[in-house]
Short mmCIF file of C-alpha atoms in Angstrom, two decimals:
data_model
loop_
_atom_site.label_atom_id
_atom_site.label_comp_id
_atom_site.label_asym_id
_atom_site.label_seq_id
_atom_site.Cartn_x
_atom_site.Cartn_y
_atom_site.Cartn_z
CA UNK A 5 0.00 0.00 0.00
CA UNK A 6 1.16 3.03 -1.34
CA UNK A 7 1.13 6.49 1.14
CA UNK A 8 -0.25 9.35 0.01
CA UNK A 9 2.08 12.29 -1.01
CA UNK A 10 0.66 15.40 -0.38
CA UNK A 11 0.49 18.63 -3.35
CA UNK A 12 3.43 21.10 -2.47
CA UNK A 13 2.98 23.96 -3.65
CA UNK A 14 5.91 25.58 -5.15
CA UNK A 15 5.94 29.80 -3.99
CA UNK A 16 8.49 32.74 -3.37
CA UNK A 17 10.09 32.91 0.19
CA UNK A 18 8.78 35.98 0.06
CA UNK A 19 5.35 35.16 0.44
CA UNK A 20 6.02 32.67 3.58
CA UNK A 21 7.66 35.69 5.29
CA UNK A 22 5.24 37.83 4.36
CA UNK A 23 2.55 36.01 5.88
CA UNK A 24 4.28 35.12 8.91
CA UNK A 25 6.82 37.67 9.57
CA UNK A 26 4.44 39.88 12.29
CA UNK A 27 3.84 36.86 14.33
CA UNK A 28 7.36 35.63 13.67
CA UNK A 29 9.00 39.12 14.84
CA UNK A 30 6.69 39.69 17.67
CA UNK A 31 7.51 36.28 19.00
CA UNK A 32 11.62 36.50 19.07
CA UNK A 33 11.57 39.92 20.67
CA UNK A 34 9.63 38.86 23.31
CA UNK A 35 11.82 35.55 23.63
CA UNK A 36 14.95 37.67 23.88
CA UNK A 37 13.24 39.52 26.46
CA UNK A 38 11.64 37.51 28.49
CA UNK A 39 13.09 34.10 28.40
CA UNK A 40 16.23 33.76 30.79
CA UNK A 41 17.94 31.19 28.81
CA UNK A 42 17.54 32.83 25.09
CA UNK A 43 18.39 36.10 26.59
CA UNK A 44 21.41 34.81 28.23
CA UNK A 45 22.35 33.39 24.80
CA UNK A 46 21.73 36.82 23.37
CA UNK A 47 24.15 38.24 25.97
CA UNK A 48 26.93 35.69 25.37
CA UNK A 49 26.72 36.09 21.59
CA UNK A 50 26.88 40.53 21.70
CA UNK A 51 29.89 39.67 24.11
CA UNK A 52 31.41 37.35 21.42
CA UNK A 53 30.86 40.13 18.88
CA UNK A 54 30.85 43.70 20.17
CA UNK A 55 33.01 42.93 23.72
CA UNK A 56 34.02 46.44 25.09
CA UNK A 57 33.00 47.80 21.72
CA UNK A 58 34.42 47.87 18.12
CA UNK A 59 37.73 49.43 17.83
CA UNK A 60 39.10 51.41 14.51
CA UNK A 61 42.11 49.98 13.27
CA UNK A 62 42.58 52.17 10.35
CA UNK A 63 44.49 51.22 7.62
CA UNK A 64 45.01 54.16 5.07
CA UNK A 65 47.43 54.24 2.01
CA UNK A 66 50.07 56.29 2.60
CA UNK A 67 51.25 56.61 -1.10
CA UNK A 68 48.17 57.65 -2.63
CA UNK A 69 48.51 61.05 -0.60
CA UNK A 70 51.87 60.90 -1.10
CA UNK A 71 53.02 60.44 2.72
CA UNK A 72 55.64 58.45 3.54
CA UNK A 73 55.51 55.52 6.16
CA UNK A 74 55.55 58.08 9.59
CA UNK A 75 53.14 60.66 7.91
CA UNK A 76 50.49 57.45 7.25
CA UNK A 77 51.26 56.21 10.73
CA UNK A 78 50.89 59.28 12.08
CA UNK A 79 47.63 60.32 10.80
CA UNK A 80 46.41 56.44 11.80
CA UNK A 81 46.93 57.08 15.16
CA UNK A 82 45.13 60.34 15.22
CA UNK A 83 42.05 59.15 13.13
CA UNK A 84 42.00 56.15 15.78
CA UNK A 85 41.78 58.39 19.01
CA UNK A 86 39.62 60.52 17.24
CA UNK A 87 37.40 58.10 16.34
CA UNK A 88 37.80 56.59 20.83
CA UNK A 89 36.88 60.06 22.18
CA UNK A 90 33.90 59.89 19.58
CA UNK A 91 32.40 56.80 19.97
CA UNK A 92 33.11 56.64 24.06
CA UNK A 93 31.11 59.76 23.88
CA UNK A 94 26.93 59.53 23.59
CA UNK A 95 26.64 63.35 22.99
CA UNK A 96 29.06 63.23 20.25
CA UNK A 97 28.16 60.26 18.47
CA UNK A 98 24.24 59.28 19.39
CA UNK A 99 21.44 61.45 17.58
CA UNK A 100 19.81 61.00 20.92
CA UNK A 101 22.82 61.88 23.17
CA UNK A 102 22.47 59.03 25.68
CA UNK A 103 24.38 55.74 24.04
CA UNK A 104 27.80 55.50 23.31
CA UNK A 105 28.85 53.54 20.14
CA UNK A 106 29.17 50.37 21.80
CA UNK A 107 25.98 50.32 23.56
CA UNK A 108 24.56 51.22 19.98
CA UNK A 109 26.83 48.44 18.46
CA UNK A 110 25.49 45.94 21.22
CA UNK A 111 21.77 47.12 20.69
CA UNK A 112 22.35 46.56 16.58
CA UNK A 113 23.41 42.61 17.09
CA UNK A 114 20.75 41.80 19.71
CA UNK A 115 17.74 43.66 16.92
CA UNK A 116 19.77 41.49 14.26
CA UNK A 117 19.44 38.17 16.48
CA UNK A 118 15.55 38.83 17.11
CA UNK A 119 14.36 39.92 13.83
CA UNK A 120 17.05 39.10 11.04
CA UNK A 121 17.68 42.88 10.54
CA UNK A 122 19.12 46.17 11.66
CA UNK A 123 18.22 49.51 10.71
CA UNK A 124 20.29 52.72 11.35
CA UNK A 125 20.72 55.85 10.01
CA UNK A 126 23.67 58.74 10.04
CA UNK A 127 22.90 62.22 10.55
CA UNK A 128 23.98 65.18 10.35
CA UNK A 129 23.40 67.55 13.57
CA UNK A 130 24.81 70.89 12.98
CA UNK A 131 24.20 72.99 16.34
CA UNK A 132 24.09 70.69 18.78
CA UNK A 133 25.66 73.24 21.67
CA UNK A 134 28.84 71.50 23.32
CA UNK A 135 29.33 68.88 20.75
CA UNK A 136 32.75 69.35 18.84
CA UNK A 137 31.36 66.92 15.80
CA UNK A 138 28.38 67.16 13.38
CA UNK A 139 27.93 63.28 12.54
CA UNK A 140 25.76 61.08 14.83
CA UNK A 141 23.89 57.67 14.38
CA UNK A 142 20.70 56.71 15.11
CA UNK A 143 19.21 53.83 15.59
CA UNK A 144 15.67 52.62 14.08
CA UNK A 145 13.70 49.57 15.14
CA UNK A 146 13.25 47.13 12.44
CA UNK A 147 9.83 46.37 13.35
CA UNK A 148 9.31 50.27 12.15
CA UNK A 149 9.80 49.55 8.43
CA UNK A 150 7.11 48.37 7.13
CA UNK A 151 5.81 45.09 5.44
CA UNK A 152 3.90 46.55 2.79
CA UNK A 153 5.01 45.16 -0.72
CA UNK A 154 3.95 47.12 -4.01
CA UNK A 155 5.56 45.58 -7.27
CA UNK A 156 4.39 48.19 -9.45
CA UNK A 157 6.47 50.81 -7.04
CA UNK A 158 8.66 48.40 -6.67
CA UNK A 159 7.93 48.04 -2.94
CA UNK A 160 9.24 44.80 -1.27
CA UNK A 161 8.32 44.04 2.08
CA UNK A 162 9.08 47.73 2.49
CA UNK A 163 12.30 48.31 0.80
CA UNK A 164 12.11 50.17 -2.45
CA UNK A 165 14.37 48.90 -5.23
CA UNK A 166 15.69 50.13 -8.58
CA UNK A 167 14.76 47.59 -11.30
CA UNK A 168 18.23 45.73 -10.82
CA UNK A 169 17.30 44.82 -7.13
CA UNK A 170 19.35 48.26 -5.24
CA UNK A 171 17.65 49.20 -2.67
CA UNK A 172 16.96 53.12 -3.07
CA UNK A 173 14.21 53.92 -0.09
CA UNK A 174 12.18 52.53 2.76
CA UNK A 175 8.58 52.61 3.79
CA UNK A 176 8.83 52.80 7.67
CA UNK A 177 5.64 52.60 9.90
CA UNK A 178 6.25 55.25 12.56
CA UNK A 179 4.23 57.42 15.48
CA UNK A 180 3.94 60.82 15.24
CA UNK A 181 4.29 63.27 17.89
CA UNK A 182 0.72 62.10 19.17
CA UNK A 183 1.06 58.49 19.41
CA UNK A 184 -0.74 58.05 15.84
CA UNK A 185 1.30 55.79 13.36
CA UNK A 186 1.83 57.24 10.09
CA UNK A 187 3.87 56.05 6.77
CA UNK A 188 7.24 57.99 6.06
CA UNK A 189 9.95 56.97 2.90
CA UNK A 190 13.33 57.65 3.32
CA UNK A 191 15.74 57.54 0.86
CA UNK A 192 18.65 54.75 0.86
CA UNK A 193 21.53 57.40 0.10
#
């Protein structure tokens, strides 16, 4: 006697995370929240990764500016304590002022672990009083950019993309200043 094989339907991924990725997303942030043994995995893993925070080891060629070996060392170094007194700084390098890089690093791998993705964006704060730098990153929760696909604007799971695939925009889901959400697109570049 022969068992019956059931129809499989052949479909996109797309459409499986599509129909699932709400209750999918909802589910591992509250997991990494809430459960003491995922959360201590979480932990272990940004400790793995991030550790006291990313450091800059810059690398720059020398001979394309036309420095020799101590003027490329030399401007290395500064570019690398530059970059510490930034990023140990949350005025100086958080649009919000209150995380310094690693914290934002750390914050970026446990999103990535709950929900496959990580969304951030630079910006440019010009009089910020007391801050000695213009450039600052903040961070966006992934579950703020939005699920909404449109082919015919090319709209995918709300990334916009140029016909070749590049992403050039996203639809984010956000709350205004009155707690009511509304849809925003920003540009990729």
């Amino acid at each position: 006697m022969m068992l019956p094989i059931p129809a499989v339907a052949l479909r996109d991924r797309a459409d499986d995370v599509r129909a699932s990725w709400m209750a999918a997303n909802s589910r591992a942030n509250e997991a990494t929240m809430n459960s003491g043994w995922i959360a201590g995995v979480v932990e272990q893993i940004v400790s793995s990764m991030i550790g006291t925070g990313l450091r800059l080891n810059a690398k720059p060629d020398g001979s394309a500016l036309g420095w020799n070996e101590k003027q490329t060392a030399d401007w290395a170094r500064l570019v690398e304590k530059r970059w510490e007194i930034w990023a140990s700084q949350p005025y100086e390098c958080d649009a919000s002022g209150r995380y310094t890089m690693a914290q934002q690093e750390a914050a970026v791998v446990r999103q990535w672990l709950a929900t496959g993705e990580a969304i951030s964006q630079t910006v440019t704060i010009k009089n910020r009083p007391g801050a000695s730098t213009r450039t600052k990153i903040r961070l966006i929760p992934s579950h703020w950019l939005s699920q909404r696909t449109a082919p015919y604007e090319g709209l995918s799971h709300g990334v916009y993309q140029d016909l070749n695939g590049l992403p050039i925009g996203y639809h984010f889901q956000v709350r205004d200043q009155l707690g009511y959400r509304k849809e925003v697109r920003k540009a990729a570049r």
